[in-house]
Structure formats: structure tokens, C-alpha cells
Amino acid sequence: MLVLLAVHALAAVLAPSLVRALGRRALYLLALAPAAALGWALTTATATETHPWVPQLGLEVALHMGALGRLMVVLVGGVGALVLAYSARYFAPDDAGLGRFAALFVAFAGAMLGLVVADDLLLLYVFWELTTVLSYLLIGHDAARRAGRRAALQALLVTTFGGLAMLVGFIVLGEHAGSYRWSVIAGDLPSGPLLTVAAVLILLGALSKSALVPFQFWLPAAMAAPTPVSAYLHAAAMVKAGVFLVALLTPAFAVSAVWQAVAVTAGLATLLYGGWRALREHDLKLLLAYGTVSQLGLLVAVLGTGTRTAALAGAAMVLAHALFKSALFLVVGVVDHVTGTRDLRELSGLGRRMPALAAVGVLAAASMAGLPPLAGFVGKEAVFAAFATGAPLDTAVLAGLVAGSALTVAYSARFVWGAFGGAKPSEALPPGPALLAPAALLAAAGLAAGLAAPVVDGLLAPYAAGLPGPGYHLALWHGLSVPLGLSAVAVTAGAAVFAATRRRSRDAAERPPAGTAAYDRLMHGVDRLAVELTGATQRGSLPFYLGVILLVMVVLAGVALLAGAPWPVALRPWDTPLQAVVGAVVAVAAIGAARAHRRLTAMILVGVAGYAVAVLFILHGAPDLALTQALVETATIVMFVLVLRRLPATFSERPLRGSRLVRVAIGVAVGAVAAAMAYVAAAGRQARPVSLGFPDLAVSYGGGDNVVNVILVDIRAWDTMGEISVLVVAATGVASLIFRRSADLRQRAPAPPPGPGTGWLRTATGAAQQSIVLQVVTRLIFHVIVLFSLYLLFSGHDAPGGGFAGGLVAALALAVRYLAGGRDELNAAAPVDAGKVLGTGLFVSVGTGLAALPFGGQILQSAIVDLHLPVLGHVHLVTSTFFDIGVYLIVVGLVLDILRSLGAEMDRQMSEPEEAA
Amino acid sequence: MTPRLRRRNRIVAVAGLVAVWLLLWGSFTPLTLAGGIVLALVVLAVFPLPPVTFAGRLRPWPIAVFTALFLRDLLLASAQIAWLAIRPGPPPRSAIIAVPLRVGSDLNLTLTAEAVSLIPGSLIVEADRRTGTLYVHVLGVTGPAGVERARAGVLDLEARIVRAIGSAAELAALDPEGAPR
């Protein structure tokens, strides 16, 4: 079975290229995939396969095909192959969406196949959602049509909602029963209230997927899909998923009265509603859609009952319905194809002009109406027999079923009359045999299944075997029995209804399916709620956001601290008094920054605090950290200055006194909580720190003397990997915020440098706003800075430095070039798109990590290479250096991106009005 | 520029970078030397910049004089600024003065500006490339005499720099008789 799934997946992947190469004919080739499933199911009775998947979660690809699964595989594969063959003629040869359609369709067939053979409930859910998503894409085949998009979204939302409920139901059931393998838990399902909850939730999923009341409205809307999609998804396959689920679970769930009650009630309501609506439609496809809704109701009602006869009848009806309904859809597709309309008020005389098409349509419609000797008749007889027990409840259901059958007869007649009746001659050309053949085959299969009822009985009986009830057998002739009488009643009544509604229906107003209004109201409510919620929380006020974030931190951390953090008793004020001095500098600078009126002053004071923190690091004996902190602080100041150019020199009007007090209070609280957290956290350690072994490991394992750097690029390289990924995302975000139009974004790719200027830099012009002093100094020290950055990069493994610090230094060199010579100089210095530098960096880092795999190592595992070269001497090389090179490039790319965005692009935007004038 | 000059420029640049590289590593081994040469060439190739035209020459004795006097100025000015900062009284008066340099080359302008800026109490506000004029902000200046003293100090500094590294033509420009401005 896994092989079959793989074949479908492969076919789906290859489909677009095949269609490009072969055109429509490729669909015949692709039809081999579902055909293979059909062939396999026809020759295999039962099968079980188990493959490991996610052992940590206890998930495995457990596949099982029993009698029910076999029936479904036959339908999914057989109908799928025929519909694909039909599509090869249905679509225009130059249809641009054909490759997409083919891929999605085959993928859908594969997902459906997986759904019906999945034994693990969670696996079943995965396939279930796959069919939902693929059906969304298939319904929206023509993305340019609004109705198609709307219908696709509606189907997606409704079935996903049901799917989620079902997932919860599965989990309740799985945890309740202790296993997710249906073949394991089906035998002895422990009863209890949890089982009822699970039953209701799972039924919710099944009802939404199979478009039962109250979810019926999405299916008629989904008729916006191309007809082959409707024929497959909305007749034979996807909507059958819900029916299949009911059929699968009923034998075990029938003990739950709720299951039975919900399934039968919803089923009967849907049966009658769908039949009634089908009589009022003018569009043949919508008529069939409501007919499908009606039939799905019948199937769920019968399959949810849980007696042996009902189960057998339901299975027979599933088969019959799939055959006649997909045939009918294909016939409608042909009618649409040759006449250009599906409106039965406009169609006339098609029966005389195209007898072959009419014969196929009539045969399939007769099966739908339940006329002998077709499969529909055999199924309906069995359905009536299942409820003809004389028990009051059964009799009530039986009455509903007969009424539903009468409606079915009526709309079947209406279909035939509407599509083929009438005397007006038609101008349309008859379809070719290739277009008609799939429908004819399906209709003929319905006839064959009816005639060979005993064979079908033999195949389906194992499914119903375990259930209570008399030993009924599918057959064309049971003698003069109650069911036969009821059939006669239904046909007669149906004919009468058709005769009565035939005239009136022509005046019936076209209305959207019931439930659409409720859906619309719900969606509108959700939209409204989203808007209100966004309006209430996202007010666009930065102080408000900051306040909320900080308050949350104060409350969470503060409560945790007060609630029982182990407060250390011993207090050591400082290691050296110098720390107190530096700490005081930080505090004074911070307070000064908060009180500053000029933005530049505030920025400089923040910088002072930052550099002082770097000094604190040095006093702590962490030169690496101090170096990085100082560099980051410098880079930050450059960026601040770039931003400050666009802001007023002083802060805006101070807020009111009350609001100011609140701010001060929040600030003080945050400071106090943060300090307390640091104090408690540092002293709260209970276990031996894992980092105690790092110094030794760094040398023996990482091949470097600088523990900090080895931690970054080796011991905890995964952390670094995450961080640099965030950096790349942040850089992209900055660029996309500043470059407001995508046309501007392309300008990140630099312009060619203009002619010579002052001669000190490549593009500097000597204009008044450029400083000659800065240019000369830049010229003299630029290469030295870059060399120093490389030194930091390469020495980082053994001495303070590393890719991050080196990258910052190189980036600062570029920043100096920008400050000295403007944006043209920056482009001349780094004539590359920042995005490419970022991408290359990430590629190098990830590539280094992956490079360990072919050598049998783990991802990001580093190797130490010691070489003795002639002349040069001993070379000590650690592969993690390459990882560091990636980090270096990413940092350079990030700063380049920011310089281009906040610097160059803002220069351009600021100068734009002048240029325009 | 002749190819020979260009080659000389390139060699000077590489040699300078290699020297920096060796100093950074703090060791002179074949490996660091080779690595330095390779990286210097790579850096120069990846980030090309216009060649520096240095017409002057290095004179050891004037360089030593410049260094010694610069350090003396540094110390003296530091003490003065410290006193200005802590002494009682109103804030010190300051002035922005224009100093037209006698040698108006970009390099001289820059070096003088940097040296002036490094000495506490004086700061370059603006350097006018066209006229070769530095605009210096000087702290603690009172009266025209103080302004003239500060201007003379800047010019002295310029003269010492030109004597240390200037070309013969630039040396000549220092002599007001030879090149009247």
C-alpha cells in the first residue's frame, strides 16, 4: 500500500512536467496511478502494513485494508482513473491550468487512497486534512473567478472546522482506548461518557465532510469547480470520506446511542432536504449536487444504524451511488461541453440528437432512481429491508426513507427530462467516443453490479459480518416482499411528484443553499471580531505596546519572585570596587538618558551606558564579551545616527504629569524586577553547571582555546544557527519596512559608480556636505580595518574575536565608507545586494553543518585538521571556522542591509522632493 | 601615473598590511607571513580604492621632534582642560577661528586637523578643501591675543608635520618669503 501511495505522490510531482511535454495525453498516463490502486484492490482481499514513522510519538504508518477499505479503494482508484481519462478530453488542449489540475488531482487520489487504508486514526486525520486542502485547491481551479474562490474557501473552512472537531474526537478516543490503531481498539471499545464525547466530535467531522445538514451548503457552492472535479470529489471520493468514516466506526460505535441518533437524524433530514431542493434547481449540476447531498444523507443514516442488514445495504449503496453519480456528472460535463449550457430550461432535443449520450444518462439516472435491474435498485431494496422490522422506531425511519426515495425518483426523472427531453432540434455536435466512454463505463458498471448482485454480496458481506441481525443477502429478486412493495410506492409517488413539480419549478426563484446566510453571518462576525480586537489591542501607540510588554514581565516575574524564589542569603557587593564605579556610571547615564530632552543626548548617554557595560565585562574577565559589546554599541550608534536624521532634534512634548508618573513607576518596577531576577537566578543554581566541562571540551573536542567562541560555533552551534537565522529574517524585515515599493527594493542592487572625485575614495565628490578629513582617514585605514576583521575571524577560535566580532568590524569599515562618501561610495565599496551576502552566509553556515553528514558525523559536528606543511610549518585547522565565516558574512550582510535601508534609501527618500521639484 | 609608480604603490600597500597582520598575530612565522601576504592581496583586490599619491618623504629627526612636542602639548592641554572643568567661576569662553594653512594639500589638511583634534580643548569644526582652511573650535580663549595665540599654535603644528613628512615644495611653502599668500 505504501508503494501505491508513493506512486501517487511521484505521479503528482511529475504531472506538471508530463503535461508540459505531452499535453492532454499525459492525463492518460497519470490515470495509471489510480488504475494501479484499482487493480491491486481487485486482486487483494485484505492487507496490513506497518512502517515506522515518528517513533518518539508512537506514530507509525499503519495501513489496513478490510472489506470496506477494499470497496473504497476500488471506487477511489476506478473512478479516479476514469475521471482522469475523461479530463484528457474535457479540458481544452491549451488550458494553462492543466498541469496544476493534473498534479492536484492525482495527489488527491493518493490522499484519498491513504485515507481509506489508514489504520492509525491520526494518520487517517492527516490524509483527511490533505484531501481538504487539495479539494480547496481543486475547487479554486480557476483562481480568476470570484465564485470559485469563495466556494473553495467555504468548503475549506467548513470541512476544516469539522476536521478539527474530529481530531479532538480521535484524541479523546485514542487516549480513552489506549491506542490509535483502529484495528486494535475496534474490537473492545470501553464505554463511558468519554466515548459519547468522542462519538459526537467525530460525527461532526464526518457530517461536515459529507455535507450533511447543517453543513450541507458548501457542497452545492463547490459546484463552481470544473465538472471532472465535481464528479470525483463531490460524488465518488471526498464527500464519501465522511460516509466512509461513519461506516468504519459504526460497527464499534453502535453501542453508543448518541452515535446512532445523531447519524440517523441528520441523515434523514439531509435526505429529504436535498431531494426537495433538487426538484427546484434549473442547473443540471446543481440538481445533481443536491441529489448528492440527499444521497449522502441516506448513506449516513443507513450506515450509522449498526445492524447487519443496514451495513450491507449501506455498503451496496455506496458502490451504487459512486457509480451512477460520477457517471451523471460526467454526462453533465459532456452536455455542457457540447451545448455550452447546463440550464435545463434551455436544453432541448438532446435525446434525439445524441442517443448514445442519452442512453448513458438514462441508465445512470435509472440506477439513481432505484429501478431494477440496476445497482441502485439492489441497494435500495436492502435499505428498505433493513428497516422493515416492524419496530416503531424503524418504521418511522422507513417512512422517511421511502419519502426520500420518492423524491429521488422525482429528481431523477427531472434530470432525464431536463437534459434529454423536448422536441426542439439541437444544433450541437455529438461528443467523441473518448469523452463519452468513461461515463458509459461507469453506468455500465452500475448495471453489471446490479445483475451480479450475489457476487457483490460476497465481497461486501465480510464488512457487515460482525453485526447483529438476520442474514440478509443482496439480490435482484427477494420474492414479493415488503421492500418490493415500498419500492413500487416510491416510484409511483416519485412520478407523481415529478408531474406535479414539473410546471411549478420553472417559476421557482434561484436561491443560495440554506445555511449560506448563517455561514456568511458567522464569517462576517469573525471578521468584525478580528477588526475590533485589532483595534482594541493594536492601537499603533509604541508607548502602549511597550507598557503592556513590560507590565507583563513585571507581573509574571514579580509574582514568581515573590511566590517562592530561593532568595540567596549571602550578599557580595562586588569583586573589585571598580565595578561599583562603573555600575554608578551606567546608572547615571541611564537616568540621564531617560531625562534627556534632545534625542542625540539620549542616544549618546545610552551609548555611554553600553560602553560601561563592556567595561564591566572586562572587569569580570570576559574580554570576548566586552569586545563584542563595544562593537555592537558602536554599530548601534551609527544606526541611531542614521535614524535620528529623520526625527526631530528633541523629544516630543512631554506627556502629562500623571502619565509621566506611570511611566516612571513602570520603569522603576522593571528595573527592580530585572535586578532581582538576575540576583536570584545567579544564586539560585542547584545543579552543577554544565559549563564546568566546557574549557576542557573546547580544547579536546572543539580544537580551540577560546571557550566562548567554541561554544558559539561548536558546542552550542545549533543555538547560533537559530540566532543567525533570526538575524537574516530581521535584516529582511528592516529592508522591507524601509523599501516601501518593490521597485525600490530592486534598487538595493547598487548603481554603477560615477566618475572620479577627490581621488581619495572611489566616488567621493568633494561636495560641501562631505568631509575631506573623513575621506582621507577612511582611505588610509579602510584596508587595515578589513584586515583586522579578518584577524578577529581567524584568531577567534583561540583568542578574543570570532565571526560575530569580525563581521561587526568589517561592517563598521563599510559604515565608515558610507559616512565619508555617501550612498554611491557604499555601493562602490560593496557592489552586491545585501540579501546575497546574507544568503551566502547562511548557506556557508548550513553547508558546513551539513558537510559533516557525508563523513558519518552529526550535523554541525566539527573536525580538527592538523597538518605539517613544508616551509609553512604546523597548520591547525578546525572546520567550525567555516561556520564562523558564515556568521561573519551574515553580520556584514545585516549591517549592509541596514546601511542601505536606513542610510542610502532614506537619503534618496529625503532628496526625492527636491529632485521632483 | 606610470606603471612603475603604481607598482611601488601596490608594494607599499601590501607591505603595510602585512606588517599590521604580523603585529596582530604577534609572531613572525612563515605561516603568518604567507597568510598576511595572501590576505593583503585579497583585501586590496576585493576592496579597490584609488592609489594614494604620497609625494613627501619621511625625515626621522623632524618626526621625533613632532612626536615629542605633540606629547608635550597633549599633557599640557589635558591639564589646562582639567583645570577649566573644575575651577570655580563661570563657564570658559571659547572661539571658533579660521586658520588658513600654508600647505593646502588634502593630506596635510587632514593630518593637521587630526592632530589638532587629538589635543584636548581644540576641535575641528570644518575643513574647507578649496581654500585649505581649518575652522577650529578652541576652549578657554579670551580676547584677540588668545585667538592669535591659538592660530599660531595650529600653524606651528602644521609646520612640524610638513617638516616631518612633507615634500620639498611643501617645505618651501612654509617660508613666507618664498611663497607669499
CSV table of N, CA, C and O in Angstrom, one decimal, chain A residues 115-153:
chain,number,residue,atom,x,y,z
A,115,LEU,N,-6.4,7.8,3.0
A,115,LEU,CA,-7.4,7.9,4.0
A,115,LEU,C,-8.2,6.6,4.2
A,115,LEU,O,-8.4,6.2,5.3
A,116,VAL,N,-8.5,5.9,3.1
A,116,VAL,CA,-9.3,4.7,3.3
A,116,VAL,C,-8.5,3.5,3.7
A,116,VAL,O,-9.1,2.5,4.2
A,117,VAL,N,-7.2,3.6,3.6
A,117,VAL,CA,-6.5,2.4,4.1
A,117,VAL,C,-5.7,2.7,5.4
A,117,VAL,O,-5.0,1.8,5.9
A,118,ALA,N,-5.8,3.9,5.9
A,118,ALA,CA,-5.1,4.2,7.1
A,118,ALA,C,-5.7,3.5,8.3
A,118,ALA,O,-7.0,3.4,8.4
A,119,ASP,N,-4.9,2.9,9.1
A,119,ASP,CA,-5.4,2.2,10.3
A,119,ASP,C,-5.3,3.0,11.5
A,119,ASP,O,-6.1,3.0,12.4
A,120,ASP,N,-4.2,3.8,11.6
A,120,ASP,CA,-3.9,4.7,12.7
A,120,ASP,C,-4.9,5.9,12.5
A,120,ASP,O,-4.9,6.5,11.5
A,121,LEU,N,-5.6,6.3,13.6
A,121,LEU,CA,-6.6,7.3,13.5
A,121,LEU,C,-5.9,8.7,13.2
A,121,LEU,O,-6.4,9.5,12.4
A,122,LEU,N,-4.7,8.9,13.7
A,122,LEU,CA,-4.0,10.2,13.5
A,122,LEU,C,-3.5,10.2,12.0
A,122,LEU,O,-3.6,11.3,11.4
A,123,LEU,N,-3.1,9.1,11.5
A,123,LEU,CA,-2.7,9.0,10.1
A,123,LEU,C,-3.9,9.3,9.2
A,123,LEU,O,-3.8,10.1,8.3
A,124,LEU,N,-5.0,8.8,9.6
A,124,LEU,CA,-6.3,9.0,8.9
A,124,LEU,C,-6.6,10.5,8.9
A,124,LEU,O,-6.9,11.1,7.9
A,125,TYR,N,-6.4,11.1,10.0
A,125,TYR,CA,-6.6,12.6,10.1
A,125,TYR,C,-5.7,13.3,9.2
A,125,TYR,O,-6.1,14.3,8.5
A,126,VAL,N,-4.4,12.9,9.1
A,126,VAL,CA,-3.5,13.6,8.2
A,126,VAL,C,-4.0,13.5,6.8
A,126,VAL,O,-4.1,14.5,6.1
A,127,PHE,N,-4.4,12.3,6.3
A,127,PHE,CA,-4.9,12.2,5.0
A,127,PHE,C,-6.2,13.0,4.8
A,127,PHE,O,-6.4,13.6,3.8
A,128,TRP,N,-7.0,13.0,5.8
A,128,TRP,CA,-8.3,13.7,5.8
A,128,TRP,C,-8.0,15.2,5.5
A,128,TRP,O,-8.7,15.8,4.6
A,129,GLU,N,-7.1,15.8,6.2
A,129,GLU,CA,-6.8,17.2,6.0
A,129,GLU,C,-6.2,17.4,4.7
A,129,GLU,O,-6.3,18.5,4.0
A,130,LEU,N,-5.4,16.4,4.2
A,130,LEU,CA,-4.8,16.6,2.9
A,130,LEU,C,-5.9,16.6,1.8
A,130,LEU,O,-5.8,17.5,0.9
A,131,THR,N,-6.9,15.8,2.0
A,131,THR,CA,-8.0,15.9,1.0
A,131,THR,C,-8.6,17.2,1.1
A,131,THR,O,-9.0,17.8,0.0
A,132,THR,N,-8.8,17.8,2.3
A,132,THR,CA,-9.4,19.1,2.4
A,132,THR,C,-8.7,20.1,1.7
A,132,THR,O,-9.2,20.9,0.9
A,133,VAL,N,-7.3,20.2,1.9
A,133,VAL,CA,-6.5,21.2,1.3
A,133,VAL,C,-6.5,21.0,-0.2
A,133,VAL,O,-6.7,22.0,-1.0
A,134,LEU,N,-6.4,19.8,-0.7
A,134,LEU,CA,-6.3,19.6,-2.1
A,134,LEU,C,-7.6,19.9,-2.8
A,134,LEU,O,-7.7,20.4,-3.9
A,135,SER,N,-8.7,19.6,-2.1
A,135,SER,CA,-10.0,19.9,-2.6
A,135,SER,C,-10.2,21.4,-2.7
A,135,SER,O,-10.7,22.0,-3.7
A,136,TYR,N,-9.6,22.1,-1.7
A,136,TYR,CA,-9.7,23.6,-1.8
A,136,TYR,C,-9.0,24.1,-3.0
A,136,TYR,O,-9.5,24.9,-3.8
A,137,LEU,N,-7.8,23.5,-3.3
A,137,LEU,CA,-7.1,24.0,-4.5
A,137,LEU,C,-7.8,23.6,-5.8
A,137,LEU,O,-7.7,24.3,-6.8
A,138,LEU,N,-8.5,22.4,-5.7
A,138,LEU,CA,-9.1,21.9,-7.0
A,138,LEU,C,-10.4,22.7,-7.2
A,138,LEU,O,-10.7,23.1,-8.4
A,139,ILE,N,-11.2,23.0,-6.2
A,139,ILE,CA,-12.4,23.8,-6.4
A,139,ILE,C,-12.0,25.2,-6.9
A,139,ILE,O,-12.6,25.7,-7.8
A,140,GLY,N,-10.9,25.7,-6.4
A,140,GLY,CA,-10.4,27.0,-6.9
A,140,GLY,C,-9.6,26.9,-8.1
A,140,GLY,O,-8.6,27.7,-8.3
A,141,HIS,N,-9.9,25.9,-9.0
A,141,HIS,CA,-9.1,25.7,-10.2
A,141,HIS,C,-8.9,27.0,-11.0
A,141,HIS,O,-7.8,27.3,-11.4
A,142,ASP,N,-10.0,27.7,-11.2
A,142,ASP,CA,-9.9,28.9,-11.9
A,142,ASP,C,-9.8,30.1,-10.9
A,142,ASP,O,-10.9,30.6,-10.5
A,143,ALA,N,-8.6,30.4,-10.6
A,143,ALA,CA,-8.5,31.4,-9.5
A,143,ALA,C,-9.0,32.8,-9.8
A,143,ALA,O,-9.1,33.6,-9.0
A,144,ALA,N,-9.2,33.0,-11.1
A,144,ALA,CA,-9.7,34.3,-11.5
A,144,ALA,C,-11.2,34.5,-11.2
A,144,ALA,O,-11.7,35.6,-11.3
A,145,ARG,N,-11.9,33.4,-10.9
A,145,ARG,CA,-13.3,33.5,-10.7
A,145,ARG,C,-13.6,33.7,-9.2
A,145,ARG,O,-13.2,32.9,-8.4
A,146,ARG,N,-14.3,34.7,-8.9
A,146,ARG,CA,-14.6,35.1,-7.5
A,146,ARG,C,-15.5,33.9,-6.9
A,146,ARG,O,-15.2,33.5,-5.8
A,147,ALA,N,-16.5,33.5,-7.6
A,147,ALA,CA,-17.3,32.4,-7.1
A,147,ALA,C,-16.5,31.2,-6.7
A,147,ALA,O,-16.7,30.6,-5.7
A,148,GLY,N,-15.6,30.9,-7.6
A,148,GLY,CA,-14.7,29.7,-7.4
A,148,GLY,C,-13.9,29.9,-6.1
A,148,GLY,O,-13.9,29.0,-5.3
A,149,ARG,N,-13.3,31.0,-5.9
A,149,ARG,CA,-12.5,31.2,-4.7
A,149,ARG,C,-13.3,31.2,-3.5
A,149,ARG,O,-13.0,30.6,-2.5
A,150,ARG,N,-14.5,31.8,-3.6
A,150,ARG,CA,-15.4,31.9,-2.4
A,150,ARG,C,-15.8,30.4,-2.0
A,150,ARG,O,-15.8,30.1,-0.9
A,151,ALA,N,-16.2,29.7,-3.1
A,151,ALA,CA,-16.7,28.3,-2.8
A,151,ALA,C,-15.6,27.5,-2.2
A,151,ALA,O,-15.8,26.7,-1.3
A,152,ALA,N,-14.4,27.7,-2.7
A,152,ALA,CA,-13.2,26.9,-2.3
A,152,ALA,C,-13.0,27.2,-0.8
A,152,ALA,O,-12.7,26.3,0.0
A,153,LEU,N,-13.0,28.5,-0.5
A,153,LEU,CA,-12.7,28.9,0.9
A,153,LEU,C,-13.8,28.4,1.8
A,153,LEU,O,-13.5,27.9,2.9
